[in-house]
Every structure is written in C-alpha cells, then in structure tokens.
XYZ file of C-alpha atoms in Angstrom:
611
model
C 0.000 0.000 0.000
C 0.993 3.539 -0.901
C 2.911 5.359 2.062
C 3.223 8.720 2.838
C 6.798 9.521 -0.058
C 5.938 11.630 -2.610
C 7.814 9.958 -5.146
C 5.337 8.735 -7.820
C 8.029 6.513 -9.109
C 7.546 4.599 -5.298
C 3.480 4.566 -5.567
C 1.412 2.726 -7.825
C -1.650 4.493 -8.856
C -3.561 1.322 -8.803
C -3.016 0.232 -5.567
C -4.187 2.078 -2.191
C -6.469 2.002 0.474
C -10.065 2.524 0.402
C -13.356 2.950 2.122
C -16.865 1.954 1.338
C -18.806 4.205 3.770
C -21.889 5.532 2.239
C -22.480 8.899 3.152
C -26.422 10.808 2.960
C -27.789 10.841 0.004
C -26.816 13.934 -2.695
C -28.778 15.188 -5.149
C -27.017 16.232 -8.898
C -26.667 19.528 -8.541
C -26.110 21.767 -11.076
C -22.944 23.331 -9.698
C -21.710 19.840 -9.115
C -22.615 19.079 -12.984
C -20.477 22.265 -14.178
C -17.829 21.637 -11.705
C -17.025 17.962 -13.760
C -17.987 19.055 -17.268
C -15.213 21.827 -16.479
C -17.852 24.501 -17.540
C -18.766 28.354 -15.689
C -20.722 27.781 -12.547
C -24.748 28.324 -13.073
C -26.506 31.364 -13.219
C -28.879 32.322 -9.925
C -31.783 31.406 -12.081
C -30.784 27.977 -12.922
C -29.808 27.325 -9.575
C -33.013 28.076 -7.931
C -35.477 25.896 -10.597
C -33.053 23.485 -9.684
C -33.714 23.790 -6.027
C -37.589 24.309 -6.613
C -37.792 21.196 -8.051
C -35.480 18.836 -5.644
C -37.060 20.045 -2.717
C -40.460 18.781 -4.099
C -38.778 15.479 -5.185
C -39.744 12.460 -3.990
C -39.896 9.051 -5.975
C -43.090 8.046 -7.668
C -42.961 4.548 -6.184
C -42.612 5.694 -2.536
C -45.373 4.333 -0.243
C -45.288 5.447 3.726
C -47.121 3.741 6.090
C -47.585 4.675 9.939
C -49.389 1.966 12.811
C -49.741 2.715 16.500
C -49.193 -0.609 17.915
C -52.288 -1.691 19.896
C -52.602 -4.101 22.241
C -54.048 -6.627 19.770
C -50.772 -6.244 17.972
C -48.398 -7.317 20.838
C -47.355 -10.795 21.767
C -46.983 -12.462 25.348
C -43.888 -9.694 26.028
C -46.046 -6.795 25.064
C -44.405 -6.172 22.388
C -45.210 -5.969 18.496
C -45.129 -9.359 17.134
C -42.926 -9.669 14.067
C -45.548 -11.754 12.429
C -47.438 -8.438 12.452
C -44.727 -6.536 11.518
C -44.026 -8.828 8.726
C -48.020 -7.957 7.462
C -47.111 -4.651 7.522
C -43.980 -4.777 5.595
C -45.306 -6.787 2.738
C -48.654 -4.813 2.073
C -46.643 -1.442 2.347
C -43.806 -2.923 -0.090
C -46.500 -4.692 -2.678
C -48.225 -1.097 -2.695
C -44.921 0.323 -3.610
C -44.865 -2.249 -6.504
C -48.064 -2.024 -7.715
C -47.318 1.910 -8.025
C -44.729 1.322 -10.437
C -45.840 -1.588 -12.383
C -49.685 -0.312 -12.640
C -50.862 -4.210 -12.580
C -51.458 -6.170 -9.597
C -48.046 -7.781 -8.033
C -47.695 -11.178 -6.028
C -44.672 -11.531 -3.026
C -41.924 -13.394 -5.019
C -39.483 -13.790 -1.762
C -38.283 -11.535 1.419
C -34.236 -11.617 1.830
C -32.867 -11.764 4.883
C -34.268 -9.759 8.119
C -32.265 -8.692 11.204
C -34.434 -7.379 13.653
C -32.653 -4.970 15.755
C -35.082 -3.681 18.370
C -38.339 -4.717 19.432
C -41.426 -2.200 19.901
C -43.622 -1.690 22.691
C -47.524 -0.798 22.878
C -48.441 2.594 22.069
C -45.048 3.465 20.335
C -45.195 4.418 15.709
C -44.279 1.923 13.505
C -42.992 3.950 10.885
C -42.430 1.984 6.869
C -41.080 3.732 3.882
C -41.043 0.947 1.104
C -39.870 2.050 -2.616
C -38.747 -0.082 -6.034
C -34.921 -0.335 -5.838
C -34.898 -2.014 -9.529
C -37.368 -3.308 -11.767
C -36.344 -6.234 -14.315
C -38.169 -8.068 -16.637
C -41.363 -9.195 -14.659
C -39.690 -8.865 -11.681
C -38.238 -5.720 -9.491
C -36.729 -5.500 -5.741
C -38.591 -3.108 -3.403
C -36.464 -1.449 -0.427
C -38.142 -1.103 3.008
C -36.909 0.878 5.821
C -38.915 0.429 9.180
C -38.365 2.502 12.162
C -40.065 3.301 15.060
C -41.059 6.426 17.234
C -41.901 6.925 20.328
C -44.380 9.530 21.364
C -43.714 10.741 24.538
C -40.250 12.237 23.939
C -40.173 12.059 20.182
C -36.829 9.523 19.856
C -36.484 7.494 16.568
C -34.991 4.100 16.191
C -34.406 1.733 13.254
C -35.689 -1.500 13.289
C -35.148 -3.392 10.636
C -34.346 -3.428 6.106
C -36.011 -6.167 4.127
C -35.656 -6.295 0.375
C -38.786 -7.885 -1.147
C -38.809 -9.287 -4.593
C -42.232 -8.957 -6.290
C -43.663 -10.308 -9.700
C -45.840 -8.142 -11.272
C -48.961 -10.390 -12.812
C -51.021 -9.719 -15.995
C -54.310 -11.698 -17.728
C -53.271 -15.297 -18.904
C -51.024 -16.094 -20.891
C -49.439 -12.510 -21.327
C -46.892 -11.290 -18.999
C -46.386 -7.664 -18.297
C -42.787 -6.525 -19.535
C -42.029 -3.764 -16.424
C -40.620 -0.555 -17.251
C -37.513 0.751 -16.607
C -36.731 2.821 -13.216
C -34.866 6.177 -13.416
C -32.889 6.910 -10.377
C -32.570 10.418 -9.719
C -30.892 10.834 -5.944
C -27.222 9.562 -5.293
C -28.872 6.864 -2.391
C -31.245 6.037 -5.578
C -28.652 5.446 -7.740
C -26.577 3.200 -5.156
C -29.562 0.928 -4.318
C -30.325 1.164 -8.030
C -26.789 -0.680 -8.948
C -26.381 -3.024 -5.899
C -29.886 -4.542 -6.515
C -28.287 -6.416 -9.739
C -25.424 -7.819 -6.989
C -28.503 -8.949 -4.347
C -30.297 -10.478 -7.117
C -27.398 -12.454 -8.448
C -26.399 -13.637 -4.658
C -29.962 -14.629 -3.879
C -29.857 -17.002 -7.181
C -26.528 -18.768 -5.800
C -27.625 -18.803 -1.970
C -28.708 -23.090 -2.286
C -25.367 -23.704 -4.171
C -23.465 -21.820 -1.176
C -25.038 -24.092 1.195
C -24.209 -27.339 -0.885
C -20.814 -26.110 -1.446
C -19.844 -25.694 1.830
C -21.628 -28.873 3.067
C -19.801 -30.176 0.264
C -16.222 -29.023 0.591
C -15.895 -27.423 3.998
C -17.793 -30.199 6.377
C -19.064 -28.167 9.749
C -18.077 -29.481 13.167
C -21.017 -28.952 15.488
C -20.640 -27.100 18.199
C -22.426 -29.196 20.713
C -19.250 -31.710 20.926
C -17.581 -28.610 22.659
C -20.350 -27.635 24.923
C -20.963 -28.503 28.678
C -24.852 -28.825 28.849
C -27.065 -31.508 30.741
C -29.300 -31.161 29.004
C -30.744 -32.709 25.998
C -34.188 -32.077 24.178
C -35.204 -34.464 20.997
C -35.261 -32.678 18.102
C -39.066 -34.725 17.708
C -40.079 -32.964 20.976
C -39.907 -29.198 19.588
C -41.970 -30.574 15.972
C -45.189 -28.300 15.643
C -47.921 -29.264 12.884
C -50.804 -26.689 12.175
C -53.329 -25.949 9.734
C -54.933 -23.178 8.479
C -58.328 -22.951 6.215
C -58.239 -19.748 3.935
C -60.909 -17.286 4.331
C -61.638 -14.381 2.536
C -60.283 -11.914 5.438
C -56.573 -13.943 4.296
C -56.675 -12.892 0.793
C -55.410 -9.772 -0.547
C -57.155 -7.695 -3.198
C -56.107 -10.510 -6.365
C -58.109 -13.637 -4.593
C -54.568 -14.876 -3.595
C -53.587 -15.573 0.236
C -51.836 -12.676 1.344
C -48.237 -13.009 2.125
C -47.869 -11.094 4.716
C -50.410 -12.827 6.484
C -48.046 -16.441 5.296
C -45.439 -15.335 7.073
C -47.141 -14.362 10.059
C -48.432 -17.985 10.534
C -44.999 -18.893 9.955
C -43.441 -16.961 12.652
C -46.079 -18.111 15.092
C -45.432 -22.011 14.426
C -41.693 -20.812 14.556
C -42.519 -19.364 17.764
C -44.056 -22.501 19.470
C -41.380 -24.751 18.016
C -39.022 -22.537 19.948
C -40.578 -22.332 22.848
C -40.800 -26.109 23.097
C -36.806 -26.396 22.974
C -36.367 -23.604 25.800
C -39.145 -24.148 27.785
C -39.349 -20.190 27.913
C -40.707 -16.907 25.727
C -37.903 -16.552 22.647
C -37.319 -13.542 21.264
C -37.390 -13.374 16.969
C -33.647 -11.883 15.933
C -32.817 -13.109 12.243
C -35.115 -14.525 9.067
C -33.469 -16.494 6.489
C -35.195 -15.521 2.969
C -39.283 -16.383 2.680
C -39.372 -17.948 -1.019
C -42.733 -18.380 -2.264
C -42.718 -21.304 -4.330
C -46.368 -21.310 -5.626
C -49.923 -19.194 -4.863
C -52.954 -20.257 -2.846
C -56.393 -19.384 -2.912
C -59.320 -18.718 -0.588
C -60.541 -22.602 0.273
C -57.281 -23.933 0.335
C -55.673 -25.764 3.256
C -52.095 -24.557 4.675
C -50.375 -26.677 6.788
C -47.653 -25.296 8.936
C -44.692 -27.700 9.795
C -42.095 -26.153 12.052
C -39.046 -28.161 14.515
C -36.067 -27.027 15.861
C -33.512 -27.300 13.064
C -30.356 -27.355 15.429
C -29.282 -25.425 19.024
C -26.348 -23.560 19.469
C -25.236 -22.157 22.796
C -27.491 -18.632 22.590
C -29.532 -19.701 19.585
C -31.670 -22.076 17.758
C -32.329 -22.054 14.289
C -36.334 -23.507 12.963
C -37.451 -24.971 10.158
C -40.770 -23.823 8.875
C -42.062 -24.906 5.324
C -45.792 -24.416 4.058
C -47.429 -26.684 2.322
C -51.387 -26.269 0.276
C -53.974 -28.592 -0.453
C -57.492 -27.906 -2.142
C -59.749 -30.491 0.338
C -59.137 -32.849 2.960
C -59.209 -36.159 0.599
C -56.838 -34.249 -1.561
C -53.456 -36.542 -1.125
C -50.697 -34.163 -3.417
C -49.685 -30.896 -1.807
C -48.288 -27.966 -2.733
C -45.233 -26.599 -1.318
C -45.994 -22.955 -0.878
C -43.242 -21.463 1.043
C -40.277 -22.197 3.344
C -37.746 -19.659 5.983
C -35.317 -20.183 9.025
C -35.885 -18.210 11.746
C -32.975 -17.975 14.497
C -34.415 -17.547 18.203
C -32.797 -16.292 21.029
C -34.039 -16.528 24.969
C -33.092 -13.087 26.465
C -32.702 -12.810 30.895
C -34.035 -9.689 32.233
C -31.188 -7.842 31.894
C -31.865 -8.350 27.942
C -28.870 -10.699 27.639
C -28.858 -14.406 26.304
C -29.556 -17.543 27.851
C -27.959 -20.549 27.402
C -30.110 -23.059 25.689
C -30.334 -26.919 25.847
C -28.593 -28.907 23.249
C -30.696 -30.776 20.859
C -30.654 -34.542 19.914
C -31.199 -34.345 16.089
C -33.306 -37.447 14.432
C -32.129 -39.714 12.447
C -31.459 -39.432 8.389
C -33.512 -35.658 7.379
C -32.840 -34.575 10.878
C -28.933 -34.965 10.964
C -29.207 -33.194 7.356
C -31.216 -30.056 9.038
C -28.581 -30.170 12.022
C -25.631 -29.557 9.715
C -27.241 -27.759 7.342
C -28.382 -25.296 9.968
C -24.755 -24.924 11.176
C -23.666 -24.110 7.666
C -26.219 -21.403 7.437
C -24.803 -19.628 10.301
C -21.614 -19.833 9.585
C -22.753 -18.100 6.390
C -24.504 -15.707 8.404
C -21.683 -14.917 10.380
C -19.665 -14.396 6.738
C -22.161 -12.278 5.342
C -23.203 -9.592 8.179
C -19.504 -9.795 8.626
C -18.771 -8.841 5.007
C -21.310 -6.827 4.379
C -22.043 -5.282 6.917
C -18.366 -4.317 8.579
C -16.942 -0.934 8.233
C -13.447 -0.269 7.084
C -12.535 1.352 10.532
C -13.771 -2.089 12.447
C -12.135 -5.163 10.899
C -9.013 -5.767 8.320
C -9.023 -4.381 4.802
C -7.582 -7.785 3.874
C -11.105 -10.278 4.679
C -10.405 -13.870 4.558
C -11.676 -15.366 1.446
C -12.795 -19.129 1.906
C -15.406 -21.426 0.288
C -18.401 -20.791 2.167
C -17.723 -16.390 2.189
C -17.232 -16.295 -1.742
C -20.584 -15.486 -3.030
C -20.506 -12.057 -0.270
C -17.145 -11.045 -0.950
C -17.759 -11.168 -4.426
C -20.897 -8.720 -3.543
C -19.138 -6.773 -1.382
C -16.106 -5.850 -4.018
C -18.956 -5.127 -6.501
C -20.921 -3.317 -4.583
C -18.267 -1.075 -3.308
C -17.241 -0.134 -6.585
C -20.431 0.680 -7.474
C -21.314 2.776 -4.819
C -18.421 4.770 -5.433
C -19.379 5.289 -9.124
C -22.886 6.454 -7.750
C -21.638 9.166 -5.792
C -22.452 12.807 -6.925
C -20.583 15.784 -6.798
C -17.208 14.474 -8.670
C -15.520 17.158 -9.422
C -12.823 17.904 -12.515
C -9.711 18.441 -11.190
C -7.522 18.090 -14.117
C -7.739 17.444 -17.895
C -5.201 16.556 -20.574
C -4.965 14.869 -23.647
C -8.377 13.656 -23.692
C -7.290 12.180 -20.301
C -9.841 13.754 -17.197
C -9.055 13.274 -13.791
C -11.418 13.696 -11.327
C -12.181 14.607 -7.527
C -14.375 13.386 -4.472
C -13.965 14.764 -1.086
C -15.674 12.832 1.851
C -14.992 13.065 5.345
C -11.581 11.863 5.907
C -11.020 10.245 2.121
C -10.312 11.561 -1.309
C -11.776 9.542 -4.411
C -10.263 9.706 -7.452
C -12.040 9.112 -11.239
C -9.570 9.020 -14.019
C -11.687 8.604 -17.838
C -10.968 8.448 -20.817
C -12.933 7.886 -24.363
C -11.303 5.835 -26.539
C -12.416 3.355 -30.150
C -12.676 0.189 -28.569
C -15.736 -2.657 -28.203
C -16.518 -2.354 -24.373
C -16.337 -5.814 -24.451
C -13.313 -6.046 -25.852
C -11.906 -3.254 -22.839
C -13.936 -5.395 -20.474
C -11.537 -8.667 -21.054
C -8.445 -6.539 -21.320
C -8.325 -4.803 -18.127
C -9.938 -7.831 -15.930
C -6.810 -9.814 -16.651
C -3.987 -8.721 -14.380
C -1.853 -10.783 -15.581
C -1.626 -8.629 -19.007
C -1.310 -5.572 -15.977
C 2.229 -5.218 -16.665
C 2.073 -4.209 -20.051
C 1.051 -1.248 -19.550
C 1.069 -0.353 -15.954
C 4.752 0.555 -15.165
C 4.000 0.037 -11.480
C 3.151 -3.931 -12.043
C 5.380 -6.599 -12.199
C 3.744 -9.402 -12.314
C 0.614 -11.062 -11.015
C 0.011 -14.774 -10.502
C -3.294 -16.527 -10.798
C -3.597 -18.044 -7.347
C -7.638 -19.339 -7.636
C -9.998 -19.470 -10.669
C -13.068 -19.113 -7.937
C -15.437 -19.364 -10.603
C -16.053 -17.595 -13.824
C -17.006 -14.349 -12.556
C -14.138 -14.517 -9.598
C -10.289 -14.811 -9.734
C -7.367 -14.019 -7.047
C -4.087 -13.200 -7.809
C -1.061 -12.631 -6.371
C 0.601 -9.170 -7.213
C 3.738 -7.904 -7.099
C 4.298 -4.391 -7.385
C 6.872 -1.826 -7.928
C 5.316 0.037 -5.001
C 8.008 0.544 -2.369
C 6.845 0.616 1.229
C 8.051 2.605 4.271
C 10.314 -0.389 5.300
C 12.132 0.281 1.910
C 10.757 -3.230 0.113
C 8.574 -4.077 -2.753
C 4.429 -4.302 -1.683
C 2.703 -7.564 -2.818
C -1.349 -8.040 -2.537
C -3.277 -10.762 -3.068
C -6.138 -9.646 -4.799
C -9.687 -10.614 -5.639
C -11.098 -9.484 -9.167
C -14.462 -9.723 -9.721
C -15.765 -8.741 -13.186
C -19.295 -8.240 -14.075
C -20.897 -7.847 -17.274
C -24.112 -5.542 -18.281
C -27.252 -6.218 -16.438
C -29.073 -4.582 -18.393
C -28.741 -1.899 -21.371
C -26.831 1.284 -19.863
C -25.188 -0.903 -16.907
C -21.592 -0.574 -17.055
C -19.024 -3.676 -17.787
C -17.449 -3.525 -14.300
C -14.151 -5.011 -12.630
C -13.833 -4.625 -8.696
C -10.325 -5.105 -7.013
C -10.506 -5.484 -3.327
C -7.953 -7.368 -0.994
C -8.620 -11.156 0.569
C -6.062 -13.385 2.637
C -5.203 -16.460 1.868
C -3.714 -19.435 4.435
C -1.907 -20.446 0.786
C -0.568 -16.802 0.611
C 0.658 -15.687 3.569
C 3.017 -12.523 3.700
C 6.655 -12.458 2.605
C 9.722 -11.122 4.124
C 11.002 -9.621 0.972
C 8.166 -8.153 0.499
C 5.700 -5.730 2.224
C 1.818 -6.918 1.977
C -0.339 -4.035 0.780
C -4.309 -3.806 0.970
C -6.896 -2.471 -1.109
C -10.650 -2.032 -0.251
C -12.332 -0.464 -2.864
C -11.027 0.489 -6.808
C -11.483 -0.798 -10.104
C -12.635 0.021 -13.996
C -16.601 0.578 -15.135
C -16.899 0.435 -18.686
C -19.465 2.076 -21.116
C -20.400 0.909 -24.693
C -21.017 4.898 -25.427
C -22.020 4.412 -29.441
C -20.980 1.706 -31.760
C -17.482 2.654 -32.064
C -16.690 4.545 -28.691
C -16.454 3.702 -25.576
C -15.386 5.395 -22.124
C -13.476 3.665 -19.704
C -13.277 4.954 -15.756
C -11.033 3.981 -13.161
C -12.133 4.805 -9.484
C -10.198 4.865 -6.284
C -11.055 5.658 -2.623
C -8.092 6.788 -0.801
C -7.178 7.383 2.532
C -4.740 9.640 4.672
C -2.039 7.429 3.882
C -2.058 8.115 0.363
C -3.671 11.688 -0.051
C -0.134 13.522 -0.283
C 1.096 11.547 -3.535
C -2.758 11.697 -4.738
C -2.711 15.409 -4.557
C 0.684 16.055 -6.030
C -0.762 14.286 -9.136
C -4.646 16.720 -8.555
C -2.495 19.825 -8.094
C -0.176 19.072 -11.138
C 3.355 18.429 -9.631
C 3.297 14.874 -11.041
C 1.512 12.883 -14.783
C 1.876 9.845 -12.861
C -1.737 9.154 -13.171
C -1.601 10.824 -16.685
C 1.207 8.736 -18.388
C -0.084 5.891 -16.694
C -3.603 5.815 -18.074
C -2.010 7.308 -21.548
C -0.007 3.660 -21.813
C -3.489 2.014 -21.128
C -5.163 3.797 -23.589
C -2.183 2.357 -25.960
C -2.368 -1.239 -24.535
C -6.066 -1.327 -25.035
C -5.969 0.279 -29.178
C -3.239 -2.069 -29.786
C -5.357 -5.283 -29.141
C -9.151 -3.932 -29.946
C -9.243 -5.849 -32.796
C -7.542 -9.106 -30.960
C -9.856 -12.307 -31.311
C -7.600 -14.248 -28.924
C -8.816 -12.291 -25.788
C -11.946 -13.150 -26.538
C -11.331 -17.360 -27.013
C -9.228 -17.240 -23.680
C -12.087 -16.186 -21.575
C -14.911 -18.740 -23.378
C-alpha cells in the first residue's frame, strides 16, 4: 500500500487504500454538474429551478405507512409481534410495486431480516417501502422500518427487508415492467447493488451445498458442557390453516404477509418447546414463495427445531397447500429459518439446551443449519463491517465467496454512484477527477477511446496482461480461478513501502458484465487473505478495499473507460501532487493504457481465452 513519499516513481496508482462508507444521500446539482464538465458555474436562475424542483422530489414509487401498535398487535412480552410486523412490511412494499408496475403484483421472496429492536404498545411503527430495480417481470422493493416513540419524540431503526415482487397480468401474457430512473445519489446506489442482491440470492442453495460439500461443519455441541438434551421430535409443531376471505389480498390470492405471520407463530411454538421459555425473533433467512394459494385452500404449517447452538436455535418452517381434505398431493408454498434467542431480564442471552437431532432428514437439518450460520456470520460480517472495524484484507474461503464477491462489486459501485465528482484536471483527452468525503479523497480518471466495451472489459480484468502497460506492475500470478465471474491473484508491485521493500497483494477481481442496457461492464479489485498466501519477508503486503474500472459501450465505435479509487490519509499527499499538477503519474499511466487497449481492440484471442 501507498505510504506517505511523494515519489510517484515509489506509488502505484492502482493500488491504495479505500473505504466503502456511504455517506447521505446527494442530489445532482447543477454546480456539481459544471464543476465535472469543467464549464462556468450556473446562473442564480438555474440554480433556484433546480432547487424548486429537488425540494419537491420524492420518488413516484414511494409508499409510507404509519401503525400505533395496539394491544391486539403485541405478543406475550407486550411487544409488536414480528408476524405483524411482517403484514405490515409486505402490504406497504406490494403497494410500492403495484405503483410502479400499474398491474397487480404477487410476493416473489423476502431476503434476509435482522431485527434490531423490538417495539412496545403505544409506540409508531414507521415503513417507507420504494422499487430499488425493476427487471423483466420482476423488481426488488427497499423497506426501511423505524419506530417512534411519542412521549419524547426519539427514533430508532428497526429493521431493512428487500422484497422481490412479480408483477402479474391476464393469462397467458406477462407484463414486460418498465424501466426505473434513479434520480438521488442513495437512488442510484440501491439502483446498482440490486443487480449484486439479485445475483447472490440465485446462488444462496449452491453456497449451502458447497460448503456442506467441501468445507464439512463441526457442530458445536461436541464442545459444549450442557445436561441437558431435548429431541429434536419434541420441539416438531404441525398446524393448519383454512383460507378465508379476510386472508386474501385484493387478487383472490392468500396474502403473504399474512403467510409469514403464521410462519413466525409455528416458529414461535417450536421454539418455545426447545427452551421451555418466551424466545425472542432476531434473524429470518429468505421467505421464497414457491407457488400461490387461494381462498378454500388448506395450509399446513410444519415447524421443529432445526439445530441449538449455545445462545440460539435455528427452525425450520415450510408451508405446504392442499385444495380439500381427501386431496393426497400438496403444494409446497413457502419455506424460511428463523434464528431464536431466549433473552434474561437484563436483555442478555440464555444458554439453551442442546438438541438430539433425528435420524437421516434430521442430521441433514442439524448440519445444514450450522452451515447457514456460519454463512450468516460471513455475510453480516462482510457486508455489513466498516473499514474502521475489521481488516481491509477479509479472509476469502469457500463458504464467504458469493458475499465477498458482492461486497467488491458493490463497493465499486457505490463509489461510481456518488455525486458531486468534481474535474480536477484534464489533458490529452485524459480527465481526472475529484471526491472529497470526510476523511477520504476519491479519485475518477476517464478516458474515451475506439474500442468494443467488451473487448476493454476482457483486457483490463486480466492482471496478468497488468504489466504491459502499468509501469507500477510486475507481475501477477493466478492463485484461484473461484469461478467464472471470480479470480485471485497474487501481485507484485513496484510500489516501495516505508520499510524500503517491494508491496505484494493478493487480490480478488471480480468482473461483471451488463445487467441490463446502460449498466456498465465492471471489474472490482478489493484485498482477501489467503492461508496459501501468507506474507513475505522480501516483500511488504499491501491492501486495497475499494477500486477498479466501469466500462461504457457509449455508441458503436466509442467507448469510455473509468477507473475509481477511494483513498485514505495514507495516500492523499502523492494523490494530490498528481490533482495539483506536480506529477503525470496518473496521466502517463492511463495514456499507456489507452495504448495497450488500441493495440489489441481488434484481438480475437482475448476473446477465445475467456470462453
């Protein structure tokens, strides 16, 4: 990593250190928009029809929803149950669909939900729900849920869901959604990640077979000291529910939220049956509705305690539909895990009995169940983690790939979304810009050249062709092939660290192609350890958290290439001798790109090596 010399023969301008810490949400502004097209700032005039209209913005598929929670609403704690919570969430975010798609929209699935607080009787449930992304047929709707309380006018958050709906026309057509236009910088950010959620819910099932697979869990009840034991049999719940009208929303179908509200209360009992005490609702695993049911139809609710772990227990609940009771084929509807916790009055948790799984399906729930929190341990760890509370360098293994991989994208991309870049230097077609937040500096470096975008795409996401034009790169070694989307390498640079030797990193490159038309082709560099790469003494091991190129297909024949960096302190004094024009590091650098990319547009090779 970059040091604090000002040398820019001693610093790469690829490598660095980086942050992904969203700041609020910025608007474009049209003094931000002259400041990075390089132009005179606005007149008054423009400036204030700008302002008139952002302060009346809001987006069209916004829907806000506010509940005082009653009595009625509570559970045996006095406190709102989650299964009405859940109701409330999924009518506020199928309004929000509805609004954009104009058709009537069924709940597709609900990712995963950490509940962070529960809420007590008489305090505001507050829900803003709004399309993220639409798709095809499909689109992901954001919801935010808060509450307030009264008395002295405090706000707390309680929870984010992202709900995937389906929007549903007559037989046998099917509604082709339209686009969504982000217009705010947090629009823009959720706009680009949703791509990244979809894509990791579509490989969640292979995750868990992979690690089951390749990295078999030890359970942790061969390390604990507990006397006692429950059968898993013992905590088994069975329950049935006839559909009524009052269950089915304004299509004839059962209403989902009301699905998952059953769900957590068979969850619930289940629970309860292990601990022999009220649980308390913290995490739920993904609802994925797997068919519709109607008003007549049978649900039957089949919930057991999955596998106990020294503060938690993970259930089991799957849904299954039948048409009458003679009726001998069912339906399977839905299915979630739901991790329970047993809190002491001082809010802390309990330690809970161990469970005796059964035999054959039940010994494949146990492990399965420790797999899944293991992965949930990777991903609110990945995720979730800030750059000023854990390593820049995350451990990659097989069971953390799919969020890593999300994580590098999505930092890149949130970095692209920011607003107010501004130019800070322009030559030879070459345009360097500027981003100033808190403690970091971003830099943008672009450049239009005649190249496929493809063609760019494959170029730049091999490192191993790095060298030939990056004077800073000596070589980089494939160390993993993760999977066609995912590759580390080792790198060694020219870089020359404080303790006067070579850096090395040991990247993870994760490329992405278009979504959909006007995504960007991107490639995301972030840094991952390895037990196979551990650090060298002749060298000194550098990190990187968030850079990388994003790639636009501009017209047929043109296309504009960006490279993005988030720097911090460590950095900012050879960053800025480049801004202020004291060094063409950056400038030379990207020139020889630029060269290394016209000399092999037209080379059919690149594209057979990466078939």
């Amino acid at each position: 990593m970059p040091h604090k010399k000002n040398s820019s023969r001693k610093h790469g301008w690829f490598w660095g250190t980086g942050s992904t810490k969203l700041l609020r949400a910025r608007i474009w502004s049209p003094a931000a928009a002259a400041a990075a097209a390089g132009s005179s700032a606005p007149s008054e005039v423009e400036a204030r029809q700008w302002r008139a209209t952002m302060e009346g913005y809001r987006n069209s598929t916004e829907v806000q929803m506010s509940q005082m929670v009653l009595p009625c609403h509570t559970n045996y704690h006095g406190e709102l149950s989650i299964g009405q919570l859940l109701k409330w969430i999924d009518t506020a975010a199928c309004l929000s669909a509805e609004r954009h798609a104009g058709c009537p929209c069924v709940t597709a699935s609900v990712d995963d939900i950490y509940f962070e607080h529960t809420i007590s009787v008489g305090q505001v449930v507050n829900i803003k729900a709004k399309v993220n992304r639409a798709f095809n047929s499909s689109m992901e709707v954001g919801v935010q849920v808060s509450y307030e309380d009264l008395c002295n006018g405090k706000q707390w958050n309680v929870c984010k869901a992202y709900a995937t709906f389906v929007a549903q026309g007559k037989p046998p057509a099917k509604i082709k959604l339209k686009p969504l236009v982000p217009q705010m910088e947090e629009e823009k950010i959720e706009y680009s990640i949703a791509a990244e959620r979809r894509r990791m819910r579509l490989a969640h099932t292979d995750t868990i077979k992979d690690l089951l697979t390749n990295s078999p869990v030890q359970s942790e009840g061969k390390n604990r000291e507990c006397n006692t034991v429950v059968p898993a049999e013992k905590t088994r719940v069975e329950s049935v529910e006839l559909i009524l009208p009052p269950h089915a929303n304004h299509q004839g179908n059962t209403f989902g939220g009301q699905i998952m509200a059953w769900m957590e209360n068979v969850a619930t009992i289940a629970a309860s049956r292990l601990c022999r005490a009220h649980p308390t609702l913290k995490t739920i695993e993904m609802f994925h509705f797997r068919g519709p049911s109607q008003v007549g139809d049978r649900l039957l609710f089949k919930a057991i305690v999955n596998n106990a772990f020294k503060n938690s227990m993970e259930v089991g609940v799957c849904v299954e539909a039948y048409g009458h009771e003679m009726e001998v084929s069912r339906r399977h509807i839905n299915s979630a895990f739901m991790t329970f916790v047993v809190l002491d009055r001082g809010g802390q948790p309990c330690t809970l009995p161990m469970l005796k799984p059964e035999p054959g399906d039940g010994e494949r729930r146990y492990k399965e169940a420790s797999a899944r929190k293991k992965i949930r341990l990777d991903r609110k760890y990945v995720i979730s983690c800030k750059h000023t509370e854990v390593p820049l360098s995350v451990p990659w293994d097989q069971s953390n790939k799919v969020y890593l991989s999300y994580n590098n994208v999505s930092a890149l991309k949130t970095l692209v979304a920011k607003a107010n870049w501004v130019l800070a230097s322009e030559r030879d077609k070459v345009k360097m810009y500027m981003l100033e937040e808190d403690k970091f500096l971003s830099i943008r470096i672009e450049m239009t050249i005649c190249i496929d975008a493809k063609q760019a795409f494959l170029l730049l996401s091999d490192m191993r062709r790095r060298h030939e034009w990056d004077e800073h790169s000596v070589r980089a070694e494939l160390v993993q092939q993760v999977d066609k989307d995912d590759v580390i390498y080792h790198v060694i640079s020219r870089t020359i660290s404080e303790e006067n030797k070579p850096q090395d990193f040991v990247i993870l490159a994760s490329q992405r192609e278009p979504c959909s038309k006007g995504d960007p082709y991107v490639v995301a560099f972030r840094s991952v350890t390895l037990p196979t790469q551990p650090a060298q003494p002749e060298y000194t091991r550098g990190e990187i958290l968030c850079s990388g190129f994003c790639i636009w297909q501009e017209t047929e024949e043109l296309t504009k290439v960006s490279y993005y960096n988030q720097a911090t302190p460590g950095v900012l004094a050879y960053i800025t001798t480049n801004i202020a024009g004291l060094s063409s590091s950056f400038h030379s650098t990207f020139q020889a790109c630029e060269q290394f990319l016209q000399k092999h547009k037209d080379d059919v090779s690149v594209r057979f090596q990466n078939l």
